[in-house]
Short mmCIF file of C-alpha atoms and ligand atoms in Angstrom, two decimals:
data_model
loop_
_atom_site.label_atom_id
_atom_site.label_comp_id
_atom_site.label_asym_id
_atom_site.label_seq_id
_atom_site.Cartn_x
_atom_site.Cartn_y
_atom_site.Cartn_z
CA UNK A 774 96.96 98.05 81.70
CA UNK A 775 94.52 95.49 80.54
CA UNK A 776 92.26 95.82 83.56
CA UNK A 777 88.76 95.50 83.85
CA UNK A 778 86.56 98.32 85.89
CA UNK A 779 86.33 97.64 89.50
CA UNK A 780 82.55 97.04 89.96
CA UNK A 781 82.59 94.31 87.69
CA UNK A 782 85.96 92.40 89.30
CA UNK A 783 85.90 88.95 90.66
CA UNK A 784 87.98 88.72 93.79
CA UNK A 785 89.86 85.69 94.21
CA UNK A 786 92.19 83.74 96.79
CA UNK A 787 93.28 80.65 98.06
CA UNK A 788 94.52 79.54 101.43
CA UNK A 789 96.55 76.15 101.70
CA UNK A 790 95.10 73.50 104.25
CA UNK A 791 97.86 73.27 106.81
CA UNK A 792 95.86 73.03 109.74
CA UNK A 793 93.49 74.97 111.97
CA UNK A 794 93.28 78.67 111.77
CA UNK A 795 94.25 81.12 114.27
CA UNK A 796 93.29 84.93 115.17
CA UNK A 797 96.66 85.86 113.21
CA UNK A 798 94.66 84.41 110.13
CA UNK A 799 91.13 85.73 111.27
CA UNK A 800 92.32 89.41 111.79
CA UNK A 801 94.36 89.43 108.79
CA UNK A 802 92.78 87.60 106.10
CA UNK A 803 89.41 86.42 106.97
CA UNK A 804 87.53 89.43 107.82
CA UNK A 805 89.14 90.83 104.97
CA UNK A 806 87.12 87.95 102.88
CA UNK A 807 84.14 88.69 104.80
CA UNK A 808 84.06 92.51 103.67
CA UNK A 809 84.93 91.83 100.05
CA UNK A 810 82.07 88.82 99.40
CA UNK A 811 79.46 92.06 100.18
CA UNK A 812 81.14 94.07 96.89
CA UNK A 813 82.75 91.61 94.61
CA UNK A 814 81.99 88.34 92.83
CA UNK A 815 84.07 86.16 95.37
CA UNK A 816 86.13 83.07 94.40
CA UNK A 817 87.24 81.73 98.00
CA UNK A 818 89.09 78.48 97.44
CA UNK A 819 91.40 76.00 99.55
CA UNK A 820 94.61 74.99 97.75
CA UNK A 821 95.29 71.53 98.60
CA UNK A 822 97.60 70.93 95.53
CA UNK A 823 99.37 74.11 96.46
CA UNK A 824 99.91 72.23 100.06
CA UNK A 825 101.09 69.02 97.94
CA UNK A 826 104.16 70.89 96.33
CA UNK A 827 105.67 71.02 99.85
CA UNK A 828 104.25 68.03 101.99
CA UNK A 829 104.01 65.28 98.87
CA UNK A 830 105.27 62.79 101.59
CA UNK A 831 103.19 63.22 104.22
CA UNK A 832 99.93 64.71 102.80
CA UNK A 833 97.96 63.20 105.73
CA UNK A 834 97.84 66.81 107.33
CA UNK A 835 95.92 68.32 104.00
CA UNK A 836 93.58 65.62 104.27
CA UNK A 837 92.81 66.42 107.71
CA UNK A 838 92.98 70.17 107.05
CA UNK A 839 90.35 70.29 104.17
CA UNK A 840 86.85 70.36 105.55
CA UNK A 841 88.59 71.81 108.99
CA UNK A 842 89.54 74.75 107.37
CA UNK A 843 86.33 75.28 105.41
CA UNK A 844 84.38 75.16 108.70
CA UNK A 845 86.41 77.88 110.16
CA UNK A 846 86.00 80.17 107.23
CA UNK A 847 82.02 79.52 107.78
CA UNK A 848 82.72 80.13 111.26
CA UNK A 849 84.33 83.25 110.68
CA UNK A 850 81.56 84.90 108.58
CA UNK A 851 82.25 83.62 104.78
CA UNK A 852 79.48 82.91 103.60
CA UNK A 853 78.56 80.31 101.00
CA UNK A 854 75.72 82.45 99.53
CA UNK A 855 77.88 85.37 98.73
CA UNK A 856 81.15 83.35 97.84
CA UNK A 857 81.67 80.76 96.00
CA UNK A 858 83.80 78.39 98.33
CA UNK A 859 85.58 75.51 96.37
CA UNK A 860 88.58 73.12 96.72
CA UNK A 861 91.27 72.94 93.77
CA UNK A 862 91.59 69.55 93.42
CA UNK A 863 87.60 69.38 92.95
CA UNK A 864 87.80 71.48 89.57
CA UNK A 865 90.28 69.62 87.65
CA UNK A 866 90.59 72.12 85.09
CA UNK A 867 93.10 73.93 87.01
CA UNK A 868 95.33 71.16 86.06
CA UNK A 869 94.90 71.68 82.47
CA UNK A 870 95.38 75.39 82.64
CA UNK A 871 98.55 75.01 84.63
CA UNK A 872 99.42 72.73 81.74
CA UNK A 873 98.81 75.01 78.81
CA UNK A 874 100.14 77.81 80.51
CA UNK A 875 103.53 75.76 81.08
CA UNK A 876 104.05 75.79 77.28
CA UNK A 877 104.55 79.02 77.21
CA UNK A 878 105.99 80.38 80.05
CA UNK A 879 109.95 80.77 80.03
CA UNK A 880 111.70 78.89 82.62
CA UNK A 881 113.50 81.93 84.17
CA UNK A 882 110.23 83.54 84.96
CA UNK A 883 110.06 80.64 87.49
CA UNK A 884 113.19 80.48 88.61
CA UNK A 885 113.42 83.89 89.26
CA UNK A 886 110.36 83.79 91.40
CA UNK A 887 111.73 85.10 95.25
CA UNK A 888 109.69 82.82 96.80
CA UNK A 889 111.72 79.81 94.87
CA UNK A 890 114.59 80.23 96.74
CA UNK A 891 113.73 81.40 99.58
CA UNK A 892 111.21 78.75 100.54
CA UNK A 893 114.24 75.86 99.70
CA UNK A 894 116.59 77.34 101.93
CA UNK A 895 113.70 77.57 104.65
CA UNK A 896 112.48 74.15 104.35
CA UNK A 897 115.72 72.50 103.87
CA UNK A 898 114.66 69.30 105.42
CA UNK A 899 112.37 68.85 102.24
CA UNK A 900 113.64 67.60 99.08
CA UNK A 901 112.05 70.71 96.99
CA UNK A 902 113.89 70.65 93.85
CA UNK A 903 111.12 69.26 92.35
CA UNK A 904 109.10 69.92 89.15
CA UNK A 905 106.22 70.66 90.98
CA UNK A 906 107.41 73.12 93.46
CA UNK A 907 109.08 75.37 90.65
CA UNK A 908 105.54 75.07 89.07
CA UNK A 909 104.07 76.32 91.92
CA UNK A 910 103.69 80.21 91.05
CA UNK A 911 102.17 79.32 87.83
CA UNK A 912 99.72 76.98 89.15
CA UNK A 913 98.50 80.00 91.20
CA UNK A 914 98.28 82.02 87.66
CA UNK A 915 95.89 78.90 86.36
CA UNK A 916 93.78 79.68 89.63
CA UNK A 917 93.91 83.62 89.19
CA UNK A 918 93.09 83.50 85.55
CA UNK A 919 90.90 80.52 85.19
CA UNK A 920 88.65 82.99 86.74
CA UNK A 921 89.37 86.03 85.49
CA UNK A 922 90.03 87.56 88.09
CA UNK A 923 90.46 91.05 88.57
CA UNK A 924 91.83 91.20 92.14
CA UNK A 925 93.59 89.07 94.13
CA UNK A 926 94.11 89.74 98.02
CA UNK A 927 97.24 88.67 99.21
CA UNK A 928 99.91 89.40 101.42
CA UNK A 929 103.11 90.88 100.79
CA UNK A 930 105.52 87.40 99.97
CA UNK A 931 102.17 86.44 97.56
CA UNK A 932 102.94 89.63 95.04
CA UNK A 933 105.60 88.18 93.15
CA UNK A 934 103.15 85.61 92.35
CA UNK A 935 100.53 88.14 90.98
CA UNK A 936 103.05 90.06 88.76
CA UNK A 937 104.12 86.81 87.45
CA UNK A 938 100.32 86.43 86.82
CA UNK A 939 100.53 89.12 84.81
CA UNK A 940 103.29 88.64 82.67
CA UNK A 941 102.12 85.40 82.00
CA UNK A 942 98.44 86.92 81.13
CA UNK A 943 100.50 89.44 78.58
CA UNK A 944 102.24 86.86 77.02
CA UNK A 945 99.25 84.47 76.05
CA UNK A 946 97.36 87.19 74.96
CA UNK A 947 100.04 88.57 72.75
CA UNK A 948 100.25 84.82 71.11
CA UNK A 949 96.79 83.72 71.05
CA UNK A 950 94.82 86.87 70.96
CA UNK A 951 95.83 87.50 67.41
CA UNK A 952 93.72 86.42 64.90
CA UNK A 953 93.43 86.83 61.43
CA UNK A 954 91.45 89.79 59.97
CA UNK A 955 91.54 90.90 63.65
CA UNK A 956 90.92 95.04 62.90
CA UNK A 957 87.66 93.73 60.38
CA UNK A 958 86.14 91.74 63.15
CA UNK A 959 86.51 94.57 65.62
CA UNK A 960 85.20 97.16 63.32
CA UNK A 961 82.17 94.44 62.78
CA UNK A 962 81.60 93.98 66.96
CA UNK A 963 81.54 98.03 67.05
CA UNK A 964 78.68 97.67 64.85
CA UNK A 965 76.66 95.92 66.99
CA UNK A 966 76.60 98.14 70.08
CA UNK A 967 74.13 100.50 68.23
CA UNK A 968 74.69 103.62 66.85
CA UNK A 969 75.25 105.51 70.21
CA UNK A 970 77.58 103.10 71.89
CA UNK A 971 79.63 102.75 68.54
CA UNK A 972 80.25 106.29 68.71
CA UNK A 973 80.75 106.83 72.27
CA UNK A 974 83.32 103.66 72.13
CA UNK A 975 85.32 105.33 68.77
CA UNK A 976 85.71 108.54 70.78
CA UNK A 977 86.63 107.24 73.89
CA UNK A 978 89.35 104.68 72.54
CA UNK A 979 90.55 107.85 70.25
CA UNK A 980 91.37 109.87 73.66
CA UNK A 981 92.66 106.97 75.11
CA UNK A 982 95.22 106.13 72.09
CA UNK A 983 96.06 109.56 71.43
CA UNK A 984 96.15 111.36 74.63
CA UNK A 985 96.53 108.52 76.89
CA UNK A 986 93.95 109.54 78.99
CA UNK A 987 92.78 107.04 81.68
CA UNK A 988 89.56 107.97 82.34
CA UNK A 989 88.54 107.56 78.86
CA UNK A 990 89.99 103.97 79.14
CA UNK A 991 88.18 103.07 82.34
CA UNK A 992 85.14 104.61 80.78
CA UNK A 993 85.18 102.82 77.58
CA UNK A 994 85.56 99.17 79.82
CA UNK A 995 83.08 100.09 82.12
CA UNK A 996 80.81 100.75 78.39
CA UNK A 997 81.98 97.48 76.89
CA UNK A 998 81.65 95.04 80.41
CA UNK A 999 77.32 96.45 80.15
CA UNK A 1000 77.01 95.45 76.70
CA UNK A 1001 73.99 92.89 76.39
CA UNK A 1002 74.38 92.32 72.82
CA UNK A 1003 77.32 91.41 71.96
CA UNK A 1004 79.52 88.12 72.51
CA UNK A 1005 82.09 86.97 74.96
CA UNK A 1006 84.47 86.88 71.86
CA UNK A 1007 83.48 90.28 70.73
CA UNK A 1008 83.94 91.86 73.34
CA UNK A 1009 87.45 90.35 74.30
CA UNK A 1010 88.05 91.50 70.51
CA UNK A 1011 86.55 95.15 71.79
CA UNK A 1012 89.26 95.00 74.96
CA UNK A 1013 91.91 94.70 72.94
CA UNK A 1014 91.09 96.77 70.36
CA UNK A 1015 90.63 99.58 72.87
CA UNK A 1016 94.48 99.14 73.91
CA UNK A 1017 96.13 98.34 70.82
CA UNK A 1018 96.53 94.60 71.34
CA UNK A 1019 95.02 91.53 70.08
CA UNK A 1020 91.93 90.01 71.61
CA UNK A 1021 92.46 89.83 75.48
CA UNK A 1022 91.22 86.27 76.58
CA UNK A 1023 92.87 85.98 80.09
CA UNK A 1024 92.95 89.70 81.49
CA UNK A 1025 95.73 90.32 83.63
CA UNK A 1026 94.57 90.69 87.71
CA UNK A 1027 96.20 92.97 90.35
CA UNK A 1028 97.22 92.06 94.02
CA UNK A 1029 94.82 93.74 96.76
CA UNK A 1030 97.61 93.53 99.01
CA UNK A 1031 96.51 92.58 102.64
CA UNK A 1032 97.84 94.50 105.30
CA UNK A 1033 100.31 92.65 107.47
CA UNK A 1034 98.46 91.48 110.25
CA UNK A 1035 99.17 93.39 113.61
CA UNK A 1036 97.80 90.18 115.63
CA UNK A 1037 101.06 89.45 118.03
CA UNK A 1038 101.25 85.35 118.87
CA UNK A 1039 101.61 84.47 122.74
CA UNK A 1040 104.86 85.52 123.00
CA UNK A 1041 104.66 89.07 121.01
CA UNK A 1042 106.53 87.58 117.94
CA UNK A 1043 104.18 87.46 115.23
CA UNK A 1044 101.48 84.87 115.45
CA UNK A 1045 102.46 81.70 113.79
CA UNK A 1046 102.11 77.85 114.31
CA UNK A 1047 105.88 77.54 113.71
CA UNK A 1048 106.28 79.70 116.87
CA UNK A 1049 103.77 77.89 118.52
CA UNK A 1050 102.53 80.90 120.11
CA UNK A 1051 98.75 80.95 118.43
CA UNK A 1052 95.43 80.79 119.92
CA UNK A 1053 93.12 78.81 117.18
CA UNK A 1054 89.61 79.85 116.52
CA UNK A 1055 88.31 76.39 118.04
CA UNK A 1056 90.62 76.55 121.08
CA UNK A 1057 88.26 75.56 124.05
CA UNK A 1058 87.59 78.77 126.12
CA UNK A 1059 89.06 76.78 129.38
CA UNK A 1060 92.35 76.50 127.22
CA UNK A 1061 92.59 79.92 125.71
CA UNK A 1062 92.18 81.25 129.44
CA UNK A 1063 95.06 79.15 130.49
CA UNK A 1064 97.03 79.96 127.45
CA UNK A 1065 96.29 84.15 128.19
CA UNK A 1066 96.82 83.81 132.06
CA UNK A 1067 100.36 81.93 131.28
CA UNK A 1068 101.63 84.34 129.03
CA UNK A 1069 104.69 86.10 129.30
CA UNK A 1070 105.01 89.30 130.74
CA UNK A 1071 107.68 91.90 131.02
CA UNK A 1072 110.23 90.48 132.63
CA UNK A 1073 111.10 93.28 134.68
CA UNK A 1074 108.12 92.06 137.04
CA UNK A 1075 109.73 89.65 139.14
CA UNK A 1076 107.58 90.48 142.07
CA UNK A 1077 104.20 92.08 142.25
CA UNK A 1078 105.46 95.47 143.65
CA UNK A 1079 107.83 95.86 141.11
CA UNK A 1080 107.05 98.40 138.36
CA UNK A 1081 107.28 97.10 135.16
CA UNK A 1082 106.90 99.04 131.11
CA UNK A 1083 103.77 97.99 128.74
CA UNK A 1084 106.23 98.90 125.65
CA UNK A 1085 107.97 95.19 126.86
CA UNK A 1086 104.84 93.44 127.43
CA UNK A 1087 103.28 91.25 124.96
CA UNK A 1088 99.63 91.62 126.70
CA UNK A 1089 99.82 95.15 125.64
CA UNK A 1090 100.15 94.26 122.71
CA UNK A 1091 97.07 92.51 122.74
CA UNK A 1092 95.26 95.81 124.67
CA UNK A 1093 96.38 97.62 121.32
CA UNK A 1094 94.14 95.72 119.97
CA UNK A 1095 91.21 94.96 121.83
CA UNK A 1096 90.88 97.75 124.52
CA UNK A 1097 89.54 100.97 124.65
CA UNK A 1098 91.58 104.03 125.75
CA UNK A 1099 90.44 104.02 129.41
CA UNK A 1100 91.13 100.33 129.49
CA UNK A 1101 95.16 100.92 127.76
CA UNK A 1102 95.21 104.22 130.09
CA UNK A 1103 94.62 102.08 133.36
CA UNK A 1104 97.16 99.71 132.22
CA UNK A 1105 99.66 102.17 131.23
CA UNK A 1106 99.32 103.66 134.99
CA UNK A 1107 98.88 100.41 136.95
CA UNK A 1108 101.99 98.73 135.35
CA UNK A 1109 104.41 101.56 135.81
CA UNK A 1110 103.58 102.00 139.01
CA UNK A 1111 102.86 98.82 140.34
CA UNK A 1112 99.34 99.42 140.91
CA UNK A 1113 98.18 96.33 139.12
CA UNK A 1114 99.02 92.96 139.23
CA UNK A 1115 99.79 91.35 135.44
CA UNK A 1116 97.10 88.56 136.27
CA UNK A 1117 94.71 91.66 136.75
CA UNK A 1118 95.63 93.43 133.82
CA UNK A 1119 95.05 90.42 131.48
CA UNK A 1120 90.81 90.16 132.33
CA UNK A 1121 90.32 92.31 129.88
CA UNK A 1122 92.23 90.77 127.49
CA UNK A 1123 90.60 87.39 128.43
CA UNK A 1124 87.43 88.78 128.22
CA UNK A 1125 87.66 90.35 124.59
CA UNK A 1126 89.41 87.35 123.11
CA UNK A 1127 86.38 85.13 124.61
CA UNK A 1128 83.51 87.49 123.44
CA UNK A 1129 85.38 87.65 120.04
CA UNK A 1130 85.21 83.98 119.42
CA UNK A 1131 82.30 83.01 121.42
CA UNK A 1132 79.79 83.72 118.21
CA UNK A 1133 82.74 82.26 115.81
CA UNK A 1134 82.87 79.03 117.75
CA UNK A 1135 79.29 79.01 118.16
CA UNK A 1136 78.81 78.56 114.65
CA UNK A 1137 81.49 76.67 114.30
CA UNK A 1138 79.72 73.57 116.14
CA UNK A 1139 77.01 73.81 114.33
CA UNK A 1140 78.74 72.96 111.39
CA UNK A 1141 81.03 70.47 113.70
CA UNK A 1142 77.87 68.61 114.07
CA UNK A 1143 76.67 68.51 110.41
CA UNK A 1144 79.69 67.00 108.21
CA UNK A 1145 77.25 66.70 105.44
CA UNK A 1146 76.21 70.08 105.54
CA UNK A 1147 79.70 71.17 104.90
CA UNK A 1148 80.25 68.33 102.25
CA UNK A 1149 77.41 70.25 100.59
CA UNK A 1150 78.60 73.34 100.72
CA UNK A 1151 81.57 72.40 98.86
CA UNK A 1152 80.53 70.21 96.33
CA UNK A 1153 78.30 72.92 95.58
CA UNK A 1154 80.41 75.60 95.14
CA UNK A 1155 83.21 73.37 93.74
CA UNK A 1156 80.45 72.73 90.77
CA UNK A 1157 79.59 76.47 90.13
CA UNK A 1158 83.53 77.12 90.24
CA UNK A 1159 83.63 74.07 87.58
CA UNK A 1160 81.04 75.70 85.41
CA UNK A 1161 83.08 78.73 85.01
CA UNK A 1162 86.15 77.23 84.78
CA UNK A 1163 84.77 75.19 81.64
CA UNK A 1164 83.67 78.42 79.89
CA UNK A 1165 87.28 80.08 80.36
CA UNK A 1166 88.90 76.44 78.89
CA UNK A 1167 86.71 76.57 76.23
CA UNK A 1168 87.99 79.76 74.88
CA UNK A 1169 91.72 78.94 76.13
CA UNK A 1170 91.46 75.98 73.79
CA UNK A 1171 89.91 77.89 70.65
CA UNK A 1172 92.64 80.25 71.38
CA UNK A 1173 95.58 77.66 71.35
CA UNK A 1174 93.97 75.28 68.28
CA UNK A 1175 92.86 73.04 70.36
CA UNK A 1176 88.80 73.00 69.94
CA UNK A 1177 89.14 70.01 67.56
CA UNK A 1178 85.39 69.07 65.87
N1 LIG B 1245 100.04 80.50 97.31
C1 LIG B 1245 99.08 80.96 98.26
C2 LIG B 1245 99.64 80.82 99.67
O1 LIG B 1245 100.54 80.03 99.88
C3 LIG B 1245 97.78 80.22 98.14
C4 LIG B 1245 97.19 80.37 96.79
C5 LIG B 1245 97.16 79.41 95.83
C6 LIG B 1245 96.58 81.52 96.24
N2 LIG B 1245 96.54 79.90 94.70
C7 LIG B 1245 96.17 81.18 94.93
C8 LIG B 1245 96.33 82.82 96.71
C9 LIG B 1245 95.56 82.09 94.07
C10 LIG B 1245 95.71 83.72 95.89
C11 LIG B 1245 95.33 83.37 94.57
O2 LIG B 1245 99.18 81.51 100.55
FE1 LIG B 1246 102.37 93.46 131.01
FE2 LIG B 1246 100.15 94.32 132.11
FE3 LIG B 1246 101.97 93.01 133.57
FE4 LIG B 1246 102.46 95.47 132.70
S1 LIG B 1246 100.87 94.85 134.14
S2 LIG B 1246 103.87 93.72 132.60
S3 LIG B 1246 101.44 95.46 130.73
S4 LIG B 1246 100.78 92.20 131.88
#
């Protein structure tokens, strides 16, 4: 595995602009972002060429969608001092990766890709036997390894695209990581760690080869990623060396799968904007009352004074999450025996989901009222996204022959 020591990894994702967010997003992906921005080098980006493969006709809602969604990551807690926050279409470079990357990469990898099929047969109203939407996986391996990425969070139908990721990673280091006189110039890079590194690194990659032991490998990268002295190239040259392979240029990442989210929509299906059964962050709190006091309940409550079973009740669902045990015990009791009315036992509810959003919307309208502020805060981290990007095409070109002088 051609993985690079945890403390060191840059996390990276992508979202595609398709509209407002909802809690099903908030309690499944963004406070998941918000955690990982305190321990990892954060890459948080919004995909809006991702959202072209499947609405190239009408790309009106992406356009709308961009700074929207941006705002309710801010609002949610991302922050653009910890993360950087960018938009694809900003660093072109993706483009270029996705390019190079195609000339390599067979065409069954693609095609085999679950997601392939399974999204045409879903969406049959679009036309999606397009070039770009078989693309589509490897674009994401441009964004994952333009950055180098070490883990990518993701839910479960996103994995696929990871392991392609990786085989894709495998493959261009196997063709371009070989150089001539490649054992000589790894021998030389040893050299320069000093005398007590040099050893330490010669022992450790001996355990590793011949015993296969792990530790000694995640030792050894952990050794090589706090070397000062020596260069990018060397120590690619040092990676590779330690495994076996040739120099490894684009390492390959690993999904940080994200727990299915338990948020239920509305209705107790899973929340989704296809279901229409979501509450968005920005809902006005008048409407998200209505929405909650109009849900359904079980339907064995016809009248007040019948009993009725919290197991077939979506707003238990939503007690799950957001009430303590007394609170779930009271509901438990009231609805089984008729104690409680339904339009009683959904306060609570009412009142979490409001105290839950109220600081999320809060800061939401501040940046509402500051479109420039946000503008910023994208062009900004759009440019230190670019600058890092350019140092990984650099070397992707040397690699491929391309660094013409
Ligand atoms: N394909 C992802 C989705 O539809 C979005 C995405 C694009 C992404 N590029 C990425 C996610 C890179 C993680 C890493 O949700
Ligand atoms: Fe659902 Fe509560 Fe009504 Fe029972 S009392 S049916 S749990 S809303």
């Amino acid at each position: 595995m051609e993985s690079v020591p945890s403390q060191y990894q840059r996390v990276l994702s992508g979202m595609r602009p398709t509209g407002r967010l909802h809690l099903g997003h908030y309690h499944g992906v963004l406070k998941n972002w918000v955690e990982l921005q305190n321990e990892y080098e954060c890459f948080f980006f919004v995909a809006d060429w991702h959202a072209l493969t499947t609405h190239y006709e009408d790309p009106s809602i992406i356009e709308k969608s961009v700074n929207d969604m941006v705002i309710d990551w801010l609002a949610a807690g991302v922050n653009q001092g910890l993360a950087k926050i960018f938009v694809q279409s900003r660093v072109p470079e993706h483009a270029e990766l996705h390019l190079l990357l195609s000339m390599m990469t067979p065409l069954g990898w693609l095609e085999r890709v679950p997601s392939y099929k399974d999204q045409q047969e879903k969406l049959k109203e679009k036309d999606l036997a397009t070039y770009g939407f078989l693309g589509y996986p490897l674009l994401q391996s441009a964004d994952i390894l333009m950055y180098k990425a070490g883990l990518v969070p993701v839910g479960e139908d996103q994995v696929a695209h990871v392991e392609l990721t990786r085989e894709v990673a495998r493959r261009f280091n196997h063709i371009y990581g070989r150089e001539a006189g490649f054992e000589e110039k790894a021998e030389a890079a040893i050299k320069k760690m000093g005398k007590k590194n040099a050893k330490l690194y010669k022992s450790l990659r001996k355990k590793y080869q011949e015993e296969g032991d792990q530790e000694a490998l995640s030792v050894a990268q952990a050794l090589l990623e706090s070397q000062q002295n020596i260069t990018v190239g060397d120590r690619e040259r040092l990676f590779g060396f330690l495994e076996g392979s040739g120099r490894v240029i684009l390492p390959e990442p690993q999904s940080l799968l994200t727990k299915a989210s338990k948020m239920p929509g509305l209705d107790g299906q899973k929340m989704s904007k296809s279901y229409g059964n979501t509450i968005a962050l920005r809902d006005d709190p008048e409407a998200l009352e209505k929405k909650l006091r109009t849900m359904p309940t079980d339907t064995a409550r016809v009248r007040r004074t019948d009993p009725g079973d919290p197991a077939n009740c979506p707003v238990w669902q939503f007690h799950e999450i957001y009430s303590d045990e007394s609170t779930q015990n009271w509901v438990v009791e009231g609805c089984k025996s008729a104690g409680i009315g339904c339009i009683d036992c959904k306060q609570p509810v009412i009142e979490a989901v409001l105290s839950e959003l109220k600081p999320l919307q809060e800061r939401a309208r501040e940046y509402e009222e500051q479109p420039e502020l946000v503008g910023t805060i994208i062009a900004e981290g759009s440019e230190a996204a670019r600058d890092c990007a350019r140092d990984t095409m650099e070397e992707v070109r040397q690699a491929m022959g391309l660094a013409y002088k």
